[in-house]
Structures are given as structure tokens and as C-alpha cells.
Tab-separated table of C-alpha atoms and ligand atoms in Angstrom:
chain	number	residue	atom	x	y	z
A	1484	MET	CA	107.205	60.217	92.702
A	1485	SER	CA	107.106	63.539	94.471
A	1486	GLU	CA	106.033	66.645	92.578
A	1487	PRO	CA	108.457	69.529	92.008
A	1488	ALA	CA	107.996	71.878	94.974
A	1489	LEU	CA	106.699	75.438	95.152
A	1490	ALA	CA	108.039	77.971	97.668
A	1491	ALA	CA	106.375	77.240	101.004
A	1492	HIS	CA	106.140	80.921	101.950
A	1493	LEU	CA	103.668	81.496	99.097
A	1494	GLU	CA	101.205	79.046	100.586
A	1495	GLY	CA	98.189	80.809	102.015
A	1496	ILE	CA	98.834	83.980	100.013
A	1497	PRO	CA	95.695	84.268	97.923
A	1498	LEU	CA	95.217	85.942	94.577
A	1499	ALA	CA	94.156	89.500	95.440
A	1500	ALA	CA	90.359	89.600	95.861
A	1501	THR	CA	90.136	92.593	93.521
A	1502	MET	CA	91.783	90.576	90.741
A	1503	ALA	CA	89.670	87.494	91.538
A	1504	ALA	CA	86.442	89.548	91.299
A	1505	ALA	CA	87.548	91.086	87.995
A	1506	ALA	CA	88.475	87.639	86.650
A	1507	ARG	CA	85.011	86.272	87.569
A	1508	ALA	CA	83.360	89.216	85.778
A	1509	ARG	CA	85.514	88.565	82.692
A	1510	ALA	CA	84.646	84.839	82.739
A	1511	LEU	CA	80.903	85.568	82.945
A	1512	ARG	CA	81.231	88.094	80.119
A	1513	ALA	CA	82.997	85.488	78.000
A	1514	GLN	CA	79.884	83.310	78.493
A	1515	GLY	CA	77.753	86.131	77.096
A	1516	VAL	CA	76.469	87.456	80.455
A	1517	ASP	CA	75.985	91.246	80.602
A	1518	VAL	CA	78.092	91.955	83.714
A	1519	ILE	CA	78.670	95.390	85.188
A	1520	SER	CA	82.164	95.250	86.633
A	1521	LEU	CA	82.746	97.731	89.429
A	1522	SER	CA	85.541	95.665	90.933
A	1523	LEU	CA	88.760	97.255	89.650
A	1524	GLY	CA	90.162	100.681	90.499
A	1525	GLU	CA	90.822	101.646	86.926
A	1526	PRO	CA	89.958	105.039	85.378
A	1527	ASP	CA	87.535	104.702	82.461
A	1528	PHE	CA	89.083	107.749	80.755
A	1529	ALA	CA	91.594	107.412	77.916
A	1530	THR	CA	95.165	108.531	78.590
A	1531	PRO	CA	95.355	112.190	77.410
A	1532	ALA	CA	96.698	112.496	73.845
A	1533	HIS	CA	99.716	114.713	74.656
A	1534	ILE	CA	101.053	111.914	76.888
A	1535	ILE	CA	100.709	109.315	74.134
A	1536	GLU	CA	102.363	111.686	71.642
A	1537	ALA	CA	105.340	112.219	73.974
A	1538	ALA	CA	105.811	108.449	74.310
A	1539	HIS	CA	105.532	108.006	70.547
A	1540	ALA	CA	108.141	110.701	69.937
A	1541	ALA	CA	110.481	109.081	72.488
A	1542	ALA	CA	110.217	105.728	70.741
A	1543	LEU	CA	110.935	107.328	67.363
A	1544	ARG	CA	113.955	109.124	68.891
A	1545	GLY	CA	115.347	105.716	69.802
A	1546	GLU	CA	114.576	105.726	73.537
A	1547	THR	CA	114.073	101.999	73.287
A	1548	LYS	CA	117.148	100.663	75.101
A	1549	TYR	CA	117.574	99.372	78.634
A	1550	PRO	CA	116.904	102.283	80.983
A	1551	PRO	CA	118.742	102.980	84.258
A	1552	VAL	CA	117.251	100.852	87.081
A	1553	ASP	CA	116.070	103.868	89.128
A	1554	GLY	CA	114.458	105.845	86.287
A	1555	THR	CA	115.527	108.048	83.368
A	1556	PRO	CA	117.178	111.359	84.345
A	1557	ALA	CA	114.268	113.173	82.643
A	1558	LEU	CA	111.591	111.427	84.720
A	1559	ILE	CA	113.577	111.688	87.948
A	1560	ALA	CA	113.833	115.451	87.328
A	1561	ALA	CA	110.070	115.660	86.589
A	1562	VAL	CA	109.246	113.692	89.756
A	1563	ARG	CA	111.424	116.053	91.819
A	1564	ARG	CA	109.550	119.042	90.331
A	1565	LYS	CA	106.237	117.314	91.054
A	1566	PHE	CA	107.056	116.663	94.730
A	1567	LEU	CA	108.160	120.285	95.169
A	1568	ARG	CA	105.116	121.736	93.361
A	1569	ASP	CA	102.465	119.529	94.973
A	1570	SER	CA	103.811	118.946	98.479
A	1571	GLY	CA	106.724	121.346	99.028
A	1572	LEU	CA	109.058	118.340	99.299
A	1573	GLU	CA	112.648	118.747	98.105
A	1574	PHE	CA	114.402	115.558	97.052
A	1575	ALA	CA	117.878	115.129	95.559
A	1576	ALA	CA	118.136	112.958	92.429
A	1577	ASP	CA	119.362	109.982	94.495
A	1578	GLN	CA	116.333	110.297	96.779
A	1579	VAL	CA	113.888	109.400	93.991
A	1580	ILE	CA	113.113	106.051	92.370
A	1581	VAL	CA	110.800	105.144	89.475
A	1582	GLY	CA	109.227	101.675	89.342
A	1583	HIS	CA	106.664	99.586	87.448
A	1584	GLY	CA	103.682	101.264	89.030
A	1585	ALA	CA	103.352	102.234	92.666
A	1586	ARG	CA	102.722	98.555	93.290
A	1587	GLN	CA	106.326	97.718	92.505
A	1588	ILE	CA	107.588	100.713	94.476
A	1589	ILE	CA	105.697	99.349	97.495
A	1590	TYR	CA	107.019	95.840	96.809
A	1591	ASP	CA	110.578	97.237	96.572
A	1592	ALA	CA	110.215	99.126	99.854
A	1593	LEU	CA	108.641	96.305	101.860
A	1594	THR	CA	111.076	93.729	100.448
A	1595	ALA	CA	114.025	96.020	101.192
A	1596	VAL	CA	113.000	96.446	104.834
A	1597	LEU	CA	111.023	93.421	106.060
A	1598	GLU	CA	112.458	90.145	107.327
A	1599	PRO	CA	110.680	87.046	108.623
A	1600	GLY	CA	109.021	87.799	111.950
A	1601	CYS	CA	109.001	91.582	111.463
A	1602	GLU	CA	105.728	93.485	111.731
A	1603	ILE	CA	104.054	96.094	109.564
A	1604	ILE	CA	101.232	98.248	110.912
A	1605	VAL	CA	98.341	98.649	108.494
A	1606	PRO	CA	95.266	100.722	109.378
A	1607	ALA	CA	92.102	98.905	108.193
A	1608	PRO	CA	90.413	99.263	105.762
A	1609	TYR	CA	93.496	98.992	103.530
A	1610	TRP	CA	94.536	98.323	99.927
A	1611	ASN	CA	95.060	94.590	100.063
A	1612	ALA	CA	98.553	94.596	98.495
A	1613	TYR	CA	100.273	95.828	101.694
A	1614	PRO	CA	99.572	92.768	103.869
A	1615	LEU	CA	99.995	90.337	100.963
A	1616	ILE	CA	103.435	91.717	100.020
A	1617	ALA	CA	104.448	91.818	103.694
A	1618	ARG	CA	103.463	88.179	104.125
A	1619	MET	CA	105.479	87.234	101.030
A	1620	ALA	CA	108.485	88.653	102.890
A	1621	GLY	CA	107.609	86.514	105.934
A	1622	ALA	CA	106.472	89.538	107.936
A	1623	VAL	CA	103.320	89.819	110.029
A	1624	PRO	CA	100.725	92.494	109.217
A	1625	VAL	CA	99.270	94.105	112.349
A	1626	PHE	CA	95.920	95.719	111.600
A	1627	VAL	CA	94.562	98.774	113.383
A	1628	PRO	CA	90.802	99.006	112.797
A	1629	CYS	CA	89.454	102.425	111.780
A	1630	SER	CA	85.720	102.708	112.267
A	1631	ALA	CA	83.254	104.430	109.987
A	1632	ALA	CA	82.296	106.580	112.984
A	1633	ASN	CA	85.871	107.984	112.947
A	1634	GLY	CA	85.731	108.572	109.192
A	1635	PHE	CA	87.837	105.419	108.586
A	1636	LEU	CA	90.880	107.290	109.959
A	1637	PRO	CA	93.316	105.700	112.448
A	1638	ASP	CA	93.374	106.825	116.049
A	1639	PRO	CA	97.003	107.905	116.668
A	1640	VAL	CA	96.867	106.350	120.153
A	1641	ALA	CA	95.858	102.989	118.652
A	1642	LEU	CA	98.704	103.219	116.113
A	1643	ALA	CA	101.236	103.900	118.870
A	1644	ALA	CA	99.832	100.998	120.899
A	1645	ALA	CA	100.405	98.655	117.934
A	1646	VAL	CA	104.148	99.426	117.793
A	1647	THR	CA	106.515	96.728	119.077
A	1648	LEU	CA	110.275	96.284	118.784
A	1649	ARG	CA	109.559	94.116	115.724
A	1650	THR	CA	107.654	96.883	113.880
A	1651	ARG	CA	109.466	97.987	110.720
A	1652	PHE	CA	106.796	99.902	108.784
A	1653	LEU	CA	103.630	101.915	109.269
A	1654	VAL	CA	101.674	102.261	106.010
A	1655	LEU	CA	99.341	105.235	105.501
A	1656	ASN	CA	97.115	105.682	102.436
A	1657	TYR	CA	94.956	108.829	102.166
A	1658	PRO	CA	92.817	109.374	100.159
A	1659	ASN	CA	92.170	105.772	101.078
A	1660	ASN	CA	91.420	102.798	98.917
A	1661	PRO	CA	88.746	101.509	99.613
A	1662	SER	CA	87.013	104.018	101.927
A	1663	GLY	CA	87.878	107.302	100.165
A	1664	ALA	CA	88.858	108.769	103.571
A	1665	VAL	CA	91.043	111.876	103.421
A	1666	CYS	CA	93.435	112.674	106.283
A	1667	SER	CA	93.717	116.339	107.303
A	1668	ALA	CA	97.072	117.930	108.115
A	1669	ALA	CA	95.964	118.148	111.764
A	1670	HIS	CA	95.157	114.426	111.923
A	1671	MET	CA	98.427	113.599	110.127
A	1672	ALA	CA	100.255	115.737	112.707
A	1673	GLY	CA	98.608	113.620	115.419
A	1674	ILE	CA	99.939	110.455	113.766
A	1675	ALA	CA	103.405	112.062	113.522
A	1676	GLU	CA	103.256	112.856	117.236
A	1677	ALA	CA	102.362	109.235	117.978
A	1678	MET	CA	105.263	107.904	115.875
A	1679	ARG	CA	107.967	110.329	117.121
A	1680	PRO	CA	108.849	108.172	120.140
A	1681	HIS	CA	109.407	105.156	117.840
A	1682	PRO	CA	112.429	106.022	115.690
A	1683	HIS	CA	112.896	102.410	114.530
A	1684	VAL	CA	109.693	102.531	112.431
A	1685	TRP	CA	109.667	103.550	108.761
A	1686	ILE	CA	106.538	105.355	107.576
A	1687	MET	CA	105.154	104.894	104.077
A	1688	CYS	CA	102.688	107.472	102.743
A	1689	ASP	CA	100.950	105.991	99.712
A	1690	ASP	CA	99.585	109.122	98.032
A	1691	MET	CA	98.251	107.399	94.903
A	1692	TYR	CA	94.952	109.321	95.037
A	1693	GLU	CA	96.428	112.671	96.178
A	1694	HIS	CA	94.847	114.558	93.242
A	1695	LEU	CA	91.445	112.927	93.589
A	1696	ILE	CA	89.973	114.758	96.598
A	1697	HIS	CA	86.359	115.785	95.995
A	1698	ASP	CA	85.375	117.826	99.005
A	1699	GLY	CA	87.892	120.666	98.728
A	1700	GLN	CA	90.202	119.418	101.511
A	1701	ALA	CA	93.936	119.839	100.919
A	1702	HIS	CA	96.061	116.701	100.606
A	1703	ALA	CA	98.344	116.129	103.603
A	1704	THR	CA	101.438	113.944	103.452
A	1705	MET	CA	103.680	112.955	106.361
A	1706	ALA	CA	107.041	114.234	105.051
A	1707	ALA	CA	105.549	117.719	104.610
A	1708	VAL	CA	103.483	117.753	107.824
A	1709	ALA	CA	106.380	116.447	109.962
A	1710	PRO	CA	109.689	117.361	108.256
A	1711	ASP	CA	111.564	116.171	111.366
A	1712	LEU	CA	110.467	112.609	110.473
A	1713	ALA	CA	111.455	112.887	106.791
A	1714	GLU	CA	114.539	110.689	107.302
A	1715	ARG	CA	112.231	107.730	107.823
A	1716	VAL	CA	109.345	108.592	105.500
A	1717	LEU	CA	108.836	107.181	102.005
A	1718	THR	CA	106.364	109.194	99.914
A	1719	VAL	CA	104.822	107.069	97.146
A	1720	SER	CA	102.745	108.205	94.191
A	1721	GLY	CA	102.310	107.545	90.496
A	1722	VAL	CA	100.564	108.401	87.266
A	1723	SER	CA	98.076	105.481	87.012
A	1724	LYS	CA	95.067	107.051	88.719
A	1725	THR	CA	95.747	110.780	88.274
A	1726	TYR	CA	96.358	110.663	84.512
A	1727	ALA	CA	94.397	107.526	83.527
A	1728	MET	CA	97.649	105.624	82.878
A	1729	THR	CA	97.122	102.280	84.633
A	1730	GLY	CA	98.566	100.258	81.749
A	1731	TRP	CA	101.749	102.304	81.447
A	1732	ARG	CA	103.145	100.933	84.708
A	1733	VAL	CA	104.907	103.959	86.086
A	1734	GLY	CA	105.055	104.802	89.789
A	1735	PHE	CA	107.618	106.622	91.894
A	1736	ALA	CA	108.721	107.517	95.384
A	1737	GLY	CA	110.855	110.032	97.219
A	1738	GLY	CA	112.627	109.242	100.462
A	1739	PRO	CA	115.937	108.915	102.285
A	1740	THR	CA	118.874	107.874	100.086
A	1741	ARG	CA	119.586	104.788	102.226
A	1742	LEU	CA	116.109	103.364	101.666
A	1743	ILE	CA	115.991	104.343	97.972
A	1744	ARG	CA	119.341	102.558	97.425
A	1745	ALA	CA	118.021	99.394	99.064
A	1746	MET	CA	114.850	99.556	96.955
A	1747	SER	CA	116.972	99.940	93.843
A	1748	ARG	CA	118.771	96.694	94.710
A	1749	VAL	CA	115.426	94.868	94.873
A	1750	GLN	CA	114.252	96.402	91.616
A	1751	GLY	CA	117.566	95.725	89.864
A	1752	GLN	CA	117.181	91.997	90.467
A	1753	SER	CA	113.453	91.764	89.805
A	1754	THR	CA	112.366	93.899	86.862
A	1755	GLY	CA	115.122	96.381	86.118
A	1756	GLY	CA	114.113	99.858	84.957
A	1757	VAL	CA	110.729	100.848	83.536
A	1758	SER	CA	110.295	101.101	79.743
A	1759	PRO	CA	111.808	104.441	78.666
A	1760	VAL	CA	108.850	104.942	76.314
A	1761	ALA	CA	106.427	104.783	79.263
A	1762	GLN	CA	108.724	107.044	81.296
A	1763	ALA	CA	108.665	109.679	78.524
A	1764	GLY	CA	104.850	109.581	78.714
A	1765	ALA	CA	105.030	110.068	82.481
A	1766	VAL	CA	107.289	113.134	82.051
A	1767	ALA	CA	104.636	114.672	79.758
A	1768	ALA	CA	101.922	113.827	82.322
A	1769	LEU	CA	103.757	115.435	85.252
A	1770	ASP	CA	105.050	118.491	83.368
A	1771	GLY	CA	102.083	119.029	81.024
A	1772	PRO	CA	98.712	120.733	81.515
A	1773	GLN	CA	97.004	119.756	84.765
A	1774	ASP	CA	93.494	121.057	83.954
A	1775	LEU	CA	92.545	117.583	82.627
A	1776	VAL	CA	93.119	116.213	86.118
A	1777	ALA	CA	90.701	118.761	87.583
A	1778	GLU	CA	88.076	117.725	85.031
A	1779	MET	CA	88.448	114.012	85.811
A	1780	ARG	CA	88.422	114.753	89.551
A	1781	ALA	CA	85.099	116.620	89.216
A	1782	VAL	CA	83.582	113.698	87.303
A	1783	TYR	CA	84.751	111.114	89.887
A	1784	GLY	CA	83.387	113.270	92.717
A	1785	ALA	CA	79.978	113.698	91.090
A	1786	ARG	CA	79.743	109.961	90.379
A	1787	SER	CA	80.715	108.982	93.916
A	1788	ARG	CA	78.057	111.267	95.387
A	1789	ARG	CA	75.449	109.969	92.934
A	1790	VAL	CA	76.220	106.295	93.682
A	1791	ALA	CA	76.340	106.908	97.441
A	1792	ALA	CA	72.905	108.581	97.262
A	1793	ALA	CA	71.433	105.717	95.199
A	1794	LEU	CA	72.809	103.117	97.629
A	1795	ASN	CA	71.576	104.999	100.693
A	1796	ALA	CA	68.058	104.668	99.300
A	1797	VAL	CA	68.384	100.853	99.553
A	1798	PRO	CA	67.047	99.512	102.879
A	1799	GLY	CA	69.857	97.778	104.805
A	1800	VAL	CA	72.661	99.665	102.983
A	1801	ALA	CA	74.487	102.691	104.449
A	1802	CYS	CA	77.014	104.587	102.355
A	1803	ALA	CA	78.980	107.684	103.344
A	1804	ALA	CA	79.826	109.979	100.404
A	1805	PRO	CA	83.591	109.485	100.053
A	1806	ALA	CA	85.894	112.508	100.333
A	1807	GLY	CA	88.395	111.179	97.800
A	1808	ALA	CA	89.535	108.461	95.344
A	1809	PHE	CA	86.991	106.727	93.079
A	1810	TYR	CA	85.304	104.151	95.251
A	1811	VAL	CA	82.245	103.924	97.442
A	1812	PHE	CA	82.392	101.646	100.454
A	1813	PRO	CA	78.844	100.907	101.645
A	1814	ARG	CA	78.020	98.948	104.788
A	1815	ILE	CA	75.919	95.904	103.945
A	1816	ALA	CA	76.079	94.155	107.334
A	1817	GLY	CA	72.352	94.870	107.744
A	1818	LEU	CA	71.577	92.445	104.919
A	1819	LEU	CA	73.541	89.443	106.158
A	1820	GLY	CA	71.800	86.337	107.476
A	1821	ARG	CA	69.347	86.214	104.564
A	1822	ARG	CA	68.971	84.082	101.459
A	1823	SER	CA	69.348	85.272	97.860
A	1824	PRO	CA	66.634	84.775	95.210
A	1825	GLY	CA	68.850	82.003	93.768
A	1826	GLY	CA	68.879	80.224	97.149
A	1827	ARG	CA	72.372	81.218	98.279
A	1828	VAL	CA	72.938	81.745	102.002
A	1829	ILE	CA	74.282	85.279	102.576
A	1830	ALA	CA	76.206	84.861	105.819
A	1831	SER	CA	79.146	87.151	105.020
A	1832	ASP	CA	80.111	90.068	102.806
A	1833	ALA	CA	81.938	87.570	100.547
A	1834	ASP	CA	78.694	85.572	100.197
A	1835	PHE	CA	76.938	88.843	99.355
A	1836	THR	CA	79.329	89.908	96.570
A	1837	GLY	CA	79.516	86.284	95.344
A	1838	ALA	CA	75.726	86.099	94.943
A	1839	LEU	CA	75.585	89.660	93.573
A	1840	VAL	CA	77.834	88.833	90.629
A	1841	GLU	CA	76.232	85.448	89.895
A	1842	GLU	CA	72.604	86.548	90.217
A	1843	ALA	CA	72.472	90.325	89.638
A	1844	HIS	CA	75.584	90.451	87.419
A	1845	VAL	CA	77.311	93.273	89.278
A	1846	ALA	CA	80.946	92.641	90.254
A	1847	ALA	CA	82.090	94.254	93.520
A	1848	VAL	CA	84.756	93.355	96.082
A	1849	HIS	CA	83.811	92.218	99.589
A	1850	GLY	CA	84.959	94.377	102.509
A	1851	ALA	CA	86.876	91.610	104.308
A	1852	ALA	CA	89.406	91.719	101.441
A	1853	PHE	CA	90.243	95.220	102.708
A	1854	GLY	CA	90.139	94.196	106.372
A	1855	MET	CA	86.584	95.478	106.899
A	1856	PRO	CA	83.967	92.696	106.978
A	1857	GLY	CA	80.360	93.805	106.526
A	1858	TYR	CA	81.186	96.238	103.707
A	1859	MET	CA	81.755	96.072	99.962
A	1860	ARG	CA	83.752	98.242	97.584
A	1861	LEU	CA	82.389	99.521	94.293
A	1862	SER	CA	84.571	101.452	91.881
A	1863	THR	CA	82.951	104.623	90.541
A	1864	ALA	CA	85.461	104.840	87.685
A	1865	ALA	CA	82.769	103.771	85.208
A	1866	ALA	CA	80.307	105.551	82.921
A	1867	ASP	CA	77.209	107.113	84.530
A	1868	ALA	CA	74.834	104.778	82.669
A	1869	GLU	CA	76.750	101.742	83.937
A	1870	LEU	CA	76.795	103.069	87.495
A	1871	ASP	CA	73.048	103.800	87.406
A	1872	GLU	CA	72.276	100.330	86.049
A	1873	GLY	CA	74.632	98.802	88.626
A	1874	CYS	CA	72.814	100.611	91.456
A	1875	ARG	CA	69.436	99.555	90.029
A	1876	ARG	CA	70.531	95.913	89.993
A	1877	ILE	CA	71.969	96.143	93.518
A	1878	ALA	CA	68.704	97.665	94.803
A	1879	ALA	CA	66.650	94.927	93.133
A	1880	PHE	CA	68.977	92.206	94.493
A	1881	CYS	CA	68.858	93.596	98.043
A	1882	GLY	CA	65.088	93.973	97.871
A	1883	ALA	CA	64.723	90.313	96.884
A	1884	LEU	CA	66.803	88.948	99.821
A	1885	ARG	CA	64.672	86.912	102.212
B	285	LIG	N1	98.302	102.294	95.960
B	285	LIG	C1	96.966	102.227	96.048
B	285	LIG	C2	96.292	102.696	97.272
B	285	LIG	C3	96.216	101.669	94.991
B	285	LIG	O1	94.878	101.599	95.088
B	285	LIG	C4	96.890	101.217	93.850
B	285	LIG	C5	96.154	100.579	92.721
B	285	LIG	O2	95.048	100.111	92.842
B	285	LIG	C6	98.283	101.335	93.796
B	285	LIG	C7	98.956	101.874	94.873
B	285	LIG	C8	99.101	100.844	92.619
B	285	LIG	O3	98.973	101.595	91.500
B	285	LIG	P1	99.933	101.378	90.233
B	285	LIG	O4	100.740	100.152	90.475
B	285	LIG	O5	99.025	101.257	89.061
B	285	LIG	O6	100.803	102.602	90.173
């Protein structure tokens, strides 16, 4: 008797390493182990109260019915105001779409554009969803390595060299998950210059961490830096990271009507519109006081600098202080080839993070999951005491490698 089949194209598409690391931390915790989980990019702040109150009021008003697929008129209007205020970008109502987190927006866009055999250019290190979603669509991710020496930013010449006739998308994400790299307007202009001769390529700017820049640099996004390319640029953002709203599942994008319409068709047959209660919360987040964001940003920046300094004091670890987001991305290649106190062979970054969680009880994500072997990612969206204890455990673990 043969078994019922699963879709062949899902074979070889792993569970995201970030989720796998978080699941391992949860499983150890369930066994009573005191694990410090620095694996997920999730703010440790509570969603601000005025946002929760707005959602509550919406539910009481009866905003509990099926919403329009693309977003409620109120949130679409708030997103248009947000793009204009933050980036000087003017979008018509039919050039905006709201989805279940930026993750679904990205899924909508890649699914709407990619076909089997197409290519998507992804600078590495990258958020691991881009290549996994592309592969689900049968497309081939083409990685362009960005070295630490170049601040983890892509060389425009290397991006242009990666373009073929099969290229459908270039994905940019600054501030970057996992490296925290921020792209200046001048560097973004260089990328625009490199992409101008390739009009068949869409460009996605994933600006999820646009409000979390710690070193005073201004955020630069492609549609604003190169308005002549706007007809092929999708600008993605959301409320999860900026307003501590990861569980609300609201993300959005602005872009050309043709692409937004195609994305809406994907969304209409997958999830439909986002809960109107959550959308009312997102309106309050975008239109409400923004000083809370500045406070959270300052905290994330201070933590990232503190963790980077603690890790730099560990022999064999090198960690640049990140310019944005809430991660540190230390190089641990200097510690490979050794054995852990528990007898594990540490041949790769995955071996390192595997032994770290089992023996030192700190959950991190190995760099290869982001296309950068020899590194690991730690989230700094955790309380100071937890971060300090995490760094202490990492230092002790590294010191005990033989
Ligand atoms: N883009 C980047 C770079 C991310 O790191 C994340 C979340 O980790 C997302 C998008 C998705 O965010 P959400 O789906 O919560 O809006």
C-alpha cells in the first residue's frame, strides 16, 4: 500500500532554523532546564496600551466581520500617511496592500512573480524566509555574499553580475536581519545605478527595521532614493518590530498597482484579509504617538552595544556593534575545530550553536541559516539581566572548548 503523497516541491525545504532553535529552547524549558533563548527576533516589550485600547474599541464597535482582502480603508489610509511621513513616498489607495505580517506580504509578492526556474537575487547574510519562499515557488535563490569587511553591504557590481534573463527579483533588507547593517542613501543609489540597465527585475525593499537604527544614520529606501525605478519597487514594512506587535500579524507594502493587484490575488486565495481588530490596532500604532518607538530604539541600541562589547572580550569571537535592528552577529569561525566540554565535535557554526544550547543553555541561530557560515545570530530583544547571563554563559562555554 502506498502512502498518501505530499507535494514534491516541499521536499528539501526545511523548517526555518530560527523556528527550530526556538522550538529546541522551548522543549528544554519544558524539561525544567533554565534556557536563555536569544533565537527569535521578537521585541520583549508589551504592545503599547493605546494600541490595545483601539483594537478593543473596534471589536466593541462590531468591526468583527470579514475585512476587504487588501486591508481596511482606515489602515490603507494610515499606511499611505506613514509612507509619506517617513519616506516621502506617495501611494494611491490601490498601490497599498495589508497582509498577515510582512512575512505574508513577502510570500504574496514572491508567489505573484516567481515561476519554476526563475531566479531571485539575495544578498547574504539574509533573513532566511526569502530563499525558502522562493524555493517553494520553484525558483532558484542566487546569493551575493557581503563580507563583514564591507559592512555586510552588497557590492553593486556583484549584484549586477548576478543578474540573468531569468532574474525576477532583487531583495534588499536594511537595517539587515541578521547583521544589523544599515544602507546609506549613497550606497542605495549605487545599487539603483547597477539595476537601471535591468528593467526586467523587480526590487523588494524590506524595511521592517527602518525605525530601529542606533547610530544616527537616516533610513534609505529604494523608491525614495531612485524614484525613476519606483514602477518596479515594492516597499515592505510592518508594525511587528517597531511597535512590539509581533502577535498581531499586520504588515503592509506600497508599490505599483499591477504588482499589488497580483499580490491581492495570492492573498485572496490563501488567507483573505487581516483581522479588522488587529488592523484597528495598527492604525493607532501608525497614527499615534511615536515617542515610544524612540524609547525602544534607544534600549535596543544600548543592549546591542553592551552585548557586542561582552562578546568581543571572548577570545576567538569578533562582533561588530550593529548599526540597526536588534541582533548581534558575531564571528565564531575562530572557535571551530575544537571539542565542547560535553565531548561534541564543533566543526561548524551549527555544531557550535547546537552544543551551546545543549550544554550552556543559550539558544542562538547559526550563521549558515542566514547564508553566512562561521557566524551566529543572537537577538538582543531580551532583558539586560538575561543578556548579561547569556554572554557570561557563552564566554564560559567558549573558554572551555578544547
Ligand atoms: N522581514 C524581516 C527582515 C524580518 O526579520 C521579519 C521577522 O523576523 C519579517 C520581515 C516579518 O515580520 P512580520 O511577519 O512579523 O511582519
